[in-house]
PDB file of C-alpha atoms in Angstrom:
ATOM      1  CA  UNK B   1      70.930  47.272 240.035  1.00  0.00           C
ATOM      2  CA  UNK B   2      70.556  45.490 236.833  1.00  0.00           C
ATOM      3  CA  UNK B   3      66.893  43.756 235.298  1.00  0.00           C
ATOM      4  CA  UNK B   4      68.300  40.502 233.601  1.00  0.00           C
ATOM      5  CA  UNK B   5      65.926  40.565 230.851  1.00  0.00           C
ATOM      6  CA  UNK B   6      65.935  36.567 230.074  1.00  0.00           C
ATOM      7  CA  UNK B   7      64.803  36.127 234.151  1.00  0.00           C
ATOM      8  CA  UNK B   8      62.965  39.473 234.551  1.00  0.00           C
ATOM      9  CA  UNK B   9      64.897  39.606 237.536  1.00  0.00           C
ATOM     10  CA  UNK B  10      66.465  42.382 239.137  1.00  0.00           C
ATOM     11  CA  UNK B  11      70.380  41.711 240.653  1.00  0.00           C
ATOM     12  CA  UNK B  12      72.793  44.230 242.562  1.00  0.00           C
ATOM     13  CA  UNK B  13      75.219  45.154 240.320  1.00  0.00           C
ATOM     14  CA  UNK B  14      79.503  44.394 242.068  1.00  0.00           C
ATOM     15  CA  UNK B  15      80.958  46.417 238.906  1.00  0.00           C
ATOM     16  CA  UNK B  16      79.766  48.549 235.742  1.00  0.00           C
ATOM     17  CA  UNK B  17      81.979  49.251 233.627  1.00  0.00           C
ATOM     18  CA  UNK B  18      82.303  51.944 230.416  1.00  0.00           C
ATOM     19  CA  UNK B  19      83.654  52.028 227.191  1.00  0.00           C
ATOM     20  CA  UNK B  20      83.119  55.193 225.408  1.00  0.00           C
ATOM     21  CA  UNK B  21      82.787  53.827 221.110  1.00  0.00           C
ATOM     22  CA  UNK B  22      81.385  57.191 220.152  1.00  0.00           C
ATOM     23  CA  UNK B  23      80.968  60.925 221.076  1.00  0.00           C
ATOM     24  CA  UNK B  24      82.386  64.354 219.698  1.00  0.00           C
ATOM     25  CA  UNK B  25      85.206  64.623 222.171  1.00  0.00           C
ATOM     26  CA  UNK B  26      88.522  65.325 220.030  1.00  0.00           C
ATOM     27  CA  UNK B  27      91.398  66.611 221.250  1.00  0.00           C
ATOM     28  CA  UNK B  28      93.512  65.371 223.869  1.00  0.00           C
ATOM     29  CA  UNK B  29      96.730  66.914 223.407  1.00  0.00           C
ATOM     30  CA  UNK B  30      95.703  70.536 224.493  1.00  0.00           C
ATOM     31  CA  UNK B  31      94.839  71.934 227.647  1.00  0.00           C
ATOM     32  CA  UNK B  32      91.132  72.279 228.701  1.00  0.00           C
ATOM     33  CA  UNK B  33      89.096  76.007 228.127  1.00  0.00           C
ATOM     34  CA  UNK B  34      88.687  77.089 231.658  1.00  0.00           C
ATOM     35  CA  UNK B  35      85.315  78.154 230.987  1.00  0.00           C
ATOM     36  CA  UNK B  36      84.188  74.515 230.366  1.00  0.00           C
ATOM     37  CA  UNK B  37      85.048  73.829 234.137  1.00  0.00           C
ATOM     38  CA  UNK B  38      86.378  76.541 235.505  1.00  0.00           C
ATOM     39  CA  UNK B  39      88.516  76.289 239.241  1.00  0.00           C
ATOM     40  CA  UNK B  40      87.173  78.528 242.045  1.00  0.00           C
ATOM     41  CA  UNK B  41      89.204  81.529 242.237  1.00  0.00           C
ATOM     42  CA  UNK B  42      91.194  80.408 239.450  1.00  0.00           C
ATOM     43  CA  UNK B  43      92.292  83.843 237.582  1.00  0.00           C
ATOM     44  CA  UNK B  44      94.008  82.806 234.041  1.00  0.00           C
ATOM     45  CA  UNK B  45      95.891  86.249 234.448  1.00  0.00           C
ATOM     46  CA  UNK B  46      97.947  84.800 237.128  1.00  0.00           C
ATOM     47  CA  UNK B  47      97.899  81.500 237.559  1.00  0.00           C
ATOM     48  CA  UNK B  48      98.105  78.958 234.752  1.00  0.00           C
ATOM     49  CA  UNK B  49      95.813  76.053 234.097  1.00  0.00           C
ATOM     50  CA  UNK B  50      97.862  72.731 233.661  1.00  0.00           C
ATOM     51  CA  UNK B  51      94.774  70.254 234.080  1.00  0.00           C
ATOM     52  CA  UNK B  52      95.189  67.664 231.417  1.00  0.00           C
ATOM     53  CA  UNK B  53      92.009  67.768 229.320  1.00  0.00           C
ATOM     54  CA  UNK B  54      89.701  64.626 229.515  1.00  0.00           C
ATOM     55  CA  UNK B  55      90.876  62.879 226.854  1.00  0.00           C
ATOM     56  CA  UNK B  56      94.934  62.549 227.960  1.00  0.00           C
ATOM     57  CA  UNK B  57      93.580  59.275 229.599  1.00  0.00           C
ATOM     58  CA  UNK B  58      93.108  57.755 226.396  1.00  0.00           C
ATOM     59  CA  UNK B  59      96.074  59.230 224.696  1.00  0.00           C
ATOM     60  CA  UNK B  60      98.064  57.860 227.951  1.00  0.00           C
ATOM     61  CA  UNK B  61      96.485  53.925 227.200  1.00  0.00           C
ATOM     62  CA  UNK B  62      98.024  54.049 223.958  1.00  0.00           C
ATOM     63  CA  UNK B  63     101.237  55.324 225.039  1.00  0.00           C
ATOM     64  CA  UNK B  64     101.380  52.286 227.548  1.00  0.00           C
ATOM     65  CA  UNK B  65      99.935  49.325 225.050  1.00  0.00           C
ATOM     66  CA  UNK B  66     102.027  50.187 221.944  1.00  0.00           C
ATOM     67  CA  UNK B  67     104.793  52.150 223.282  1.00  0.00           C
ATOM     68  CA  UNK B  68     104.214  55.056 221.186  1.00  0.00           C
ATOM     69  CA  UNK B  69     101.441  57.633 220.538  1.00  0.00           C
ATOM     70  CA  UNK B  70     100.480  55.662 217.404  1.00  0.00           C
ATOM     71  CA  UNK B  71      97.069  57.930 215.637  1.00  0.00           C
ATOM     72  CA  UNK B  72      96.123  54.798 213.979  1.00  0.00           C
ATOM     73  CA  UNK B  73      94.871  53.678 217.027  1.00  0.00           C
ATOM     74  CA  UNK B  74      93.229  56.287 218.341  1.00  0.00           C
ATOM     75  CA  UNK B  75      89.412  57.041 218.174  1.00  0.00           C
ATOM     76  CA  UNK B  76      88.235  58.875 215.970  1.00  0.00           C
ATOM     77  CA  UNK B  77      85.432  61.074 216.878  1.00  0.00           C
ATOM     78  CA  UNK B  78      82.244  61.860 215.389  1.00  0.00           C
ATOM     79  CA  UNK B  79      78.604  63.211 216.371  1.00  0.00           C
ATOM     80  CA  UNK B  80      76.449  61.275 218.594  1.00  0.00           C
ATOM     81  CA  UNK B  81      77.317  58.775 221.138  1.00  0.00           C
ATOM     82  CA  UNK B  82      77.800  55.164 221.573  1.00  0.00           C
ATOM     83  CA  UNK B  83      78.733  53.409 225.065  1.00  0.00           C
ATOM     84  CA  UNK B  84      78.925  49.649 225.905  1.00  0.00           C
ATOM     85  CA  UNK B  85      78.190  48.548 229.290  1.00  0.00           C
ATOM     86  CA  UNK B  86      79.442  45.648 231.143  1.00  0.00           C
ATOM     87  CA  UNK B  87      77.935  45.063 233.880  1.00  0.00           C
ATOM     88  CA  UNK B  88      79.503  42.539 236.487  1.00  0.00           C
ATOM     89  CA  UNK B  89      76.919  40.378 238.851  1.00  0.00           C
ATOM     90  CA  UNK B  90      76.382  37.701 241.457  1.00  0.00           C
ATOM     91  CA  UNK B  91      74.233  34.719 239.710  1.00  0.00           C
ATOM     92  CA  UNK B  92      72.928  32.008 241.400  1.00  0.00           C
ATOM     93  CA  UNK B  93      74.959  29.771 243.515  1.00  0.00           C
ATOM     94  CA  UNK B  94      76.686  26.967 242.595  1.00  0.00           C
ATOM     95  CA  UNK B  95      77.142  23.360 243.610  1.00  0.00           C
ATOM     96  CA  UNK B  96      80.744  22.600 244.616  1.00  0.00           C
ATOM     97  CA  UNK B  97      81.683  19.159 244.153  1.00  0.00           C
ATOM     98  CA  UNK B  98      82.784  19.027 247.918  1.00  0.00           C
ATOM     99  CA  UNK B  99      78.880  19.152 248.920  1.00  0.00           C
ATOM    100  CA  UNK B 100      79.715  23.921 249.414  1.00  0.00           C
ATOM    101  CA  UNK B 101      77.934  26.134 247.770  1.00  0.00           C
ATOM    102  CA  UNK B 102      80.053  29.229 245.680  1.00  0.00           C
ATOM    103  CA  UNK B 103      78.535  32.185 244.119  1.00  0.00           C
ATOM    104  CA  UNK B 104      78.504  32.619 240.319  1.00  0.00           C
ATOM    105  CA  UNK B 105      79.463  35.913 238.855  1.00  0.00           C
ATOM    106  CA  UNK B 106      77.886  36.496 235.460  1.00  0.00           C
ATOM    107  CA  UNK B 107      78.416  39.411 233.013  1.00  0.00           C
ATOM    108  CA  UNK B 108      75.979  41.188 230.968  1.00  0.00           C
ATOM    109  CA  UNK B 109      77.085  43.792 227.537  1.00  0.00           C
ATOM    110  CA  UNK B 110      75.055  45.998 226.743  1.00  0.00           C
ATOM    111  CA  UNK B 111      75.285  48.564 223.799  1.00  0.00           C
ATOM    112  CA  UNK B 112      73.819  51.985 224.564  1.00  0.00           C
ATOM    113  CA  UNK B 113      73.100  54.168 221.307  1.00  0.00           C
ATOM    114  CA  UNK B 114      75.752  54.052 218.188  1.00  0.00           C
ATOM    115  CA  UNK B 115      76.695  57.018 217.642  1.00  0.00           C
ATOM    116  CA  UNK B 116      75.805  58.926 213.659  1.00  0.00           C
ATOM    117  CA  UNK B 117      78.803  57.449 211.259  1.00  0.00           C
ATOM    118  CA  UNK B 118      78.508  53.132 210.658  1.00  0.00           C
ATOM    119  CA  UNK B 119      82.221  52.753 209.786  1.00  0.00           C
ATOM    120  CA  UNK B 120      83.270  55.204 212.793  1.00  0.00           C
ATOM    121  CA  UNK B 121      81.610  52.820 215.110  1.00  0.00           C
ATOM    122  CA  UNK B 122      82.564  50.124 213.292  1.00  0.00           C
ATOM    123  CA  UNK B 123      86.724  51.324 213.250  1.00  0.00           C
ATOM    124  CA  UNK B 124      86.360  52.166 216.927  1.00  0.00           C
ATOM    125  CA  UNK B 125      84.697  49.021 217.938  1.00  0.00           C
ATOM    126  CA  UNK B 126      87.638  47.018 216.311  1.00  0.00           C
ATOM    127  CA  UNK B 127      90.268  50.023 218.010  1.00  0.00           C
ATOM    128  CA  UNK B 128      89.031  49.208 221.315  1.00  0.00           C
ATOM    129  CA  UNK B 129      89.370  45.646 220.608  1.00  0.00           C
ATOM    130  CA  UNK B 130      85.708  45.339 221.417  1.00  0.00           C
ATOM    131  CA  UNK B 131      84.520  41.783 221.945  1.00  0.00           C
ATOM    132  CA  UNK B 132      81.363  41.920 219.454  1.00  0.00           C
ATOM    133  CA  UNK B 133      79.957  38.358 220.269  1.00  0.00           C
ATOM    134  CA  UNK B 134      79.736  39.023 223.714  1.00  0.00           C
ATOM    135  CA  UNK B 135      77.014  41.827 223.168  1.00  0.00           C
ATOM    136  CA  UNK B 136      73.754  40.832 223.447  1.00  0.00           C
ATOM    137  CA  UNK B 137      71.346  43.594 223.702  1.00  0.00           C
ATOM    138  CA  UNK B 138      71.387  47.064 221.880  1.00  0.00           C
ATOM    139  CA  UNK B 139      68.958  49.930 223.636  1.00  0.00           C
ATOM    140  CA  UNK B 140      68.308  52.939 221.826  1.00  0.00           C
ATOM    141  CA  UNK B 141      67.545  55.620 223.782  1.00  0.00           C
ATOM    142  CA  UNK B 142      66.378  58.308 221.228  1.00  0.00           C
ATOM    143  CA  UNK B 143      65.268  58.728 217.538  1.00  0.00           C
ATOM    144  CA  UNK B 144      68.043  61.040 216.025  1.00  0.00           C
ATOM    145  CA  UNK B 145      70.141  59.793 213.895  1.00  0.00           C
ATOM    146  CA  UNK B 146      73.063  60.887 215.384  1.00  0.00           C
ATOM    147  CA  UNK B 147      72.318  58.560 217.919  1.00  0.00           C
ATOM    148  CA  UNK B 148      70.595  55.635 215.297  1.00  0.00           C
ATOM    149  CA  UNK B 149      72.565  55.707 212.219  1.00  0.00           C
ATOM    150  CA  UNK B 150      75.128  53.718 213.675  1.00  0.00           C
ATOM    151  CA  UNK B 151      73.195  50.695 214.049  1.00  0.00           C
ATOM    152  CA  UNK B 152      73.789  50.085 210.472  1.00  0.00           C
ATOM    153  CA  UNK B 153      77.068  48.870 210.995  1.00  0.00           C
ATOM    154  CA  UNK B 154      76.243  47.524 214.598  1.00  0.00           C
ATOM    155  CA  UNK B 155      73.555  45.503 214.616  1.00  0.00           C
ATOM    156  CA  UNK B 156      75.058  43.735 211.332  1.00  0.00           C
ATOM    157  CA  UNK B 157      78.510  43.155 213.033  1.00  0.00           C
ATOM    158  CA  UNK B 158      77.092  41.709 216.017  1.00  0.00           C
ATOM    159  CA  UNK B 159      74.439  39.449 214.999  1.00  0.00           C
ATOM    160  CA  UNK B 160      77.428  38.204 212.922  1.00  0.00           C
ATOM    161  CA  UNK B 161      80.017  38.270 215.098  1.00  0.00           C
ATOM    162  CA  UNK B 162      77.012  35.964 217.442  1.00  0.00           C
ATOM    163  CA  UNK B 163      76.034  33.787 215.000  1.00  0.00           C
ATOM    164  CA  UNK B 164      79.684  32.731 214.031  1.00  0.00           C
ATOM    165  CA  UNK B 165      80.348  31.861 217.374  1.00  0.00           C
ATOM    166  CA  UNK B 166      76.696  29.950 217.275  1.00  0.00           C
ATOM    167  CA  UNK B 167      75.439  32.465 220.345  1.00  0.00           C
ATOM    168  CA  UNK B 168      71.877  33.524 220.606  1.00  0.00           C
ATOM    169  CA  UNK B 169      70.566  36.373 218.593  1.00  0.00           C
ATOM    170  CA  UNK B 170      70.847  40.025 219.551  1.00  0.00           C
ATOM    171  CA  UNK B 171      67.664  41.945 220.740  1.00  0.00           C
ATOM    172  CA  UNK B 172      67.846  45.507 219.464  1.00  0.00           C
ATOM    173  CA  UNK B 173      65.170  47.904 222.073  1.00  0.00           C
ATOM    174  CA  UNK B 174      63.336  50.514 220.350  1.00  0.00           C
ATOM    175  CA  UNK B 175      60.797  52.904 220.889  1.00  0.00           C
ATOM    176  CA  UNK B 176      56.981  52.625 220.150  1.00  0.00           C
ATOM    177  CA  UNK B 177      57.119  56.605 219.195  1.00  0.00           C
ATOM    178  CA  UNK B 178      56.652  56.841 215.646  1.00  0.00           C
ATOM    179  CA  UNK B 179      60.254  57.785 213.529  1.00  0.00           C
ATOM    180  CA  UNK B 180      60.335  61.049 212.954  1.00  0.00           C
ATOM    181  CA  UNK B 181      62.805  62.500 210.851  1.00  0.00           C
ATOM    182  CA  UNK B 182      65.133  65.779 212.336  1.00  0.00           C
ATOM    183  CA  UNK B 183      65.237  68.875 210.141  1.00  0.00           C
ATOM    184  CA  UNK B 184      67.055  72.473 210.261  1.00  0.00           C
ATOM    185  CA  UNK B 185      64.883  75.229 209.853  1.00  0.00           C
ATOM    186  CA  UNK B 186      66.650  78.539 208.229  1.00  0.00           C
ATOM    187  CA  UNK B 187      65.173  81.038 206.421  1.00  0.00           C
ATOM    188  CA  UNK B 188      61.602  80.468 207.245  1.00  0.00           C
ATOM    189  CA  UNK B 189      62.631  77.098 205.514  1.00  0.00           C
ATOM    190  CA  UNK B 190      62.704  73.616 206.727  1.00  0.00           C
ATOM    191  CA  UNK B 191      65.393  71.218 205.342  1.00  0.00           C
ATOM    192  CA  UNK B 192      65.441  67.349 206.072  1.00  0.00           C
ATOM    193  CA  UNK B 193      68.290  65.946 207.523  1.00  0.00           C
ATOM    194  CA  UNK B 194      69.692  62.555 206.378  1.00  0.00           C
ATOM    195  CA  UNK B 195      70.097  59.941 205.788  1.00  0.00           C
ATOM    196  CA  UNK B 196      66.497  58.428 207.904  1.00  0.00           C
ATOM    197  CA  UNK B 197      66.628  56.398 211.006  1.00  0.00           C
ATOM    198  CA  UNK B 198      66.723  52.584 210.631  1.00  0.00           C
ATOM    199  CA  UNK B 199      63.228  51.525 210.043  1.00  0.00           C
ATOM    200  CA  UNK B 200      62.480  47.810 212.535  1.00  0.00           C
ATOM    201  CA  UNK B 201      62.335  46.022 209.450  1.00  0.00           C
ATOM    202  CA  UNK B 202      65.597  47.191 208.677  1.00  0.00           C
ATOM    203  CA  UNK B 203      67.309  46.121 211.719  1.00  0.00           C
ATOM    204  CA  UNK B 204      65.425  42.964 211.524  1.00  0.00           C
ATOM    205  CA  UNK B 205      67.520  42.199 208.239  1.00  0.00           C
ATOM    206  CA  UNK B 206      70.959  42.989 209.778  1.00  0.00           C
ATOM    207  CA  UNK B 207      70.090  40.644 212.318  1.00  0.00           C
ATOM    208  CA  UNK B 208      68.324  41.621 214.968  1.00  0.00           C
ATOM    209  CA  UNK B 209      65.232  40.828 216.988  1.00  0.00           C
ATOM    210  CA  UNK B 210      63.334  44.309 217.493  1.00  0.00           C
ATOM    211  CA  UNK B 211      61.507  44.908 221.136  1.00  0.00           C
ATOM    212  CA  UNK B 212      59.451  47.533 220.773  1.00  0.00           C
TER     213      UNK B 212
END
């Protein structure tokens, strides 16, 4: 089920759907390590794993759309994740000019997290020919900014991408934790890593409408 956040309503969801902008998955041409998910008495010595690793799916889309395995439009991966969720439900019923009622099926994207680079999510976005006005809501599900920093780019391409299209502003979901910045600690040493997490006020200037 899915809460429709402009009804507060909750409706059965007929079809979610996936699209994977951002994680640290890279290569798709070799064969998986066994050890990642290894096959019940699956012995390397004699038998051979042949699975194709997770990633040939994607390699495999390309090959059908352009014909070729062109790089250029493959993702390129970085640390963090981004997903976008569409998410396919019945609305209210309609009126039917014959006097019938029919059902309405709306969609809803939402974008989960973007990922730690702006112009990776940004490339892959426009790679997965990712319809940017059609987003409406952006939930963050964690301050680290390999989950944040990506909003930079987001956020800003969005809210434009809406307001060119005269759509109604994004909503960006936040936490009411205080930011607090990640650091490594080596050495009996603690070093900061950067850059920080978008501040509200700085995601209200790209565009959006914080909900904290």
């Amino acid at each position: 089920s899915i809460l429709i956040p402009a009804m507060q309503e909750i409706k059965e969801v007929k079809r979610l759907t996936i699209i994977n902008i951002v994680d640290n998955e890279t290569d798709f041409l070799s064969s998986p390590c066994q050890c990642c998910k290894p096959i019940p008495n699956l012995s390397s010595k004699k038998v051979k794993d042949t699975r194709p690793c997770i990633y040939t799916q994607e390699s495999a889309t390309v090959l059908r759309q352009h014909k070729s395995l062109d790089f250029n439009k493959i993702c390129t991966p970085a640390h963090g994740l981004s997903l976008l969720l569409i998410v396919e439900y019945d609305d209210d019923d309609v009126q039917k000019e014959d006097g019938n009622s029919q059902t309405k099926t709306s969609c809803s994207h939402l974008l989960f997290d973007a990922g730690l680079d702006p112009n990776v999510w940004r490339q892959n976005a426009e790679k997965l020919n990712v319809d940017l006005k059609m987003i409406d809501r952006i939930v963050l599900s964690h301050y680290h900014i390999d989950h944040s920093n990506g909003l930079r780019s987001a956020v800003k391409d969005i809210s434009d991408a809406r307001s060119n299209h005269a759509l109604s502003g994004l909503t960006v979901d936040m936490h009411t934790s205080k930011i607090v910045s990640r650091g490594l600690k080596t050495h009996g040493k603690i070093y900061p890593m950067k850059p920080d997490n978008p501040t509200v006020e700085e995601i209200e200037n790209l565009g959006g409408t914080v909900e904290l």
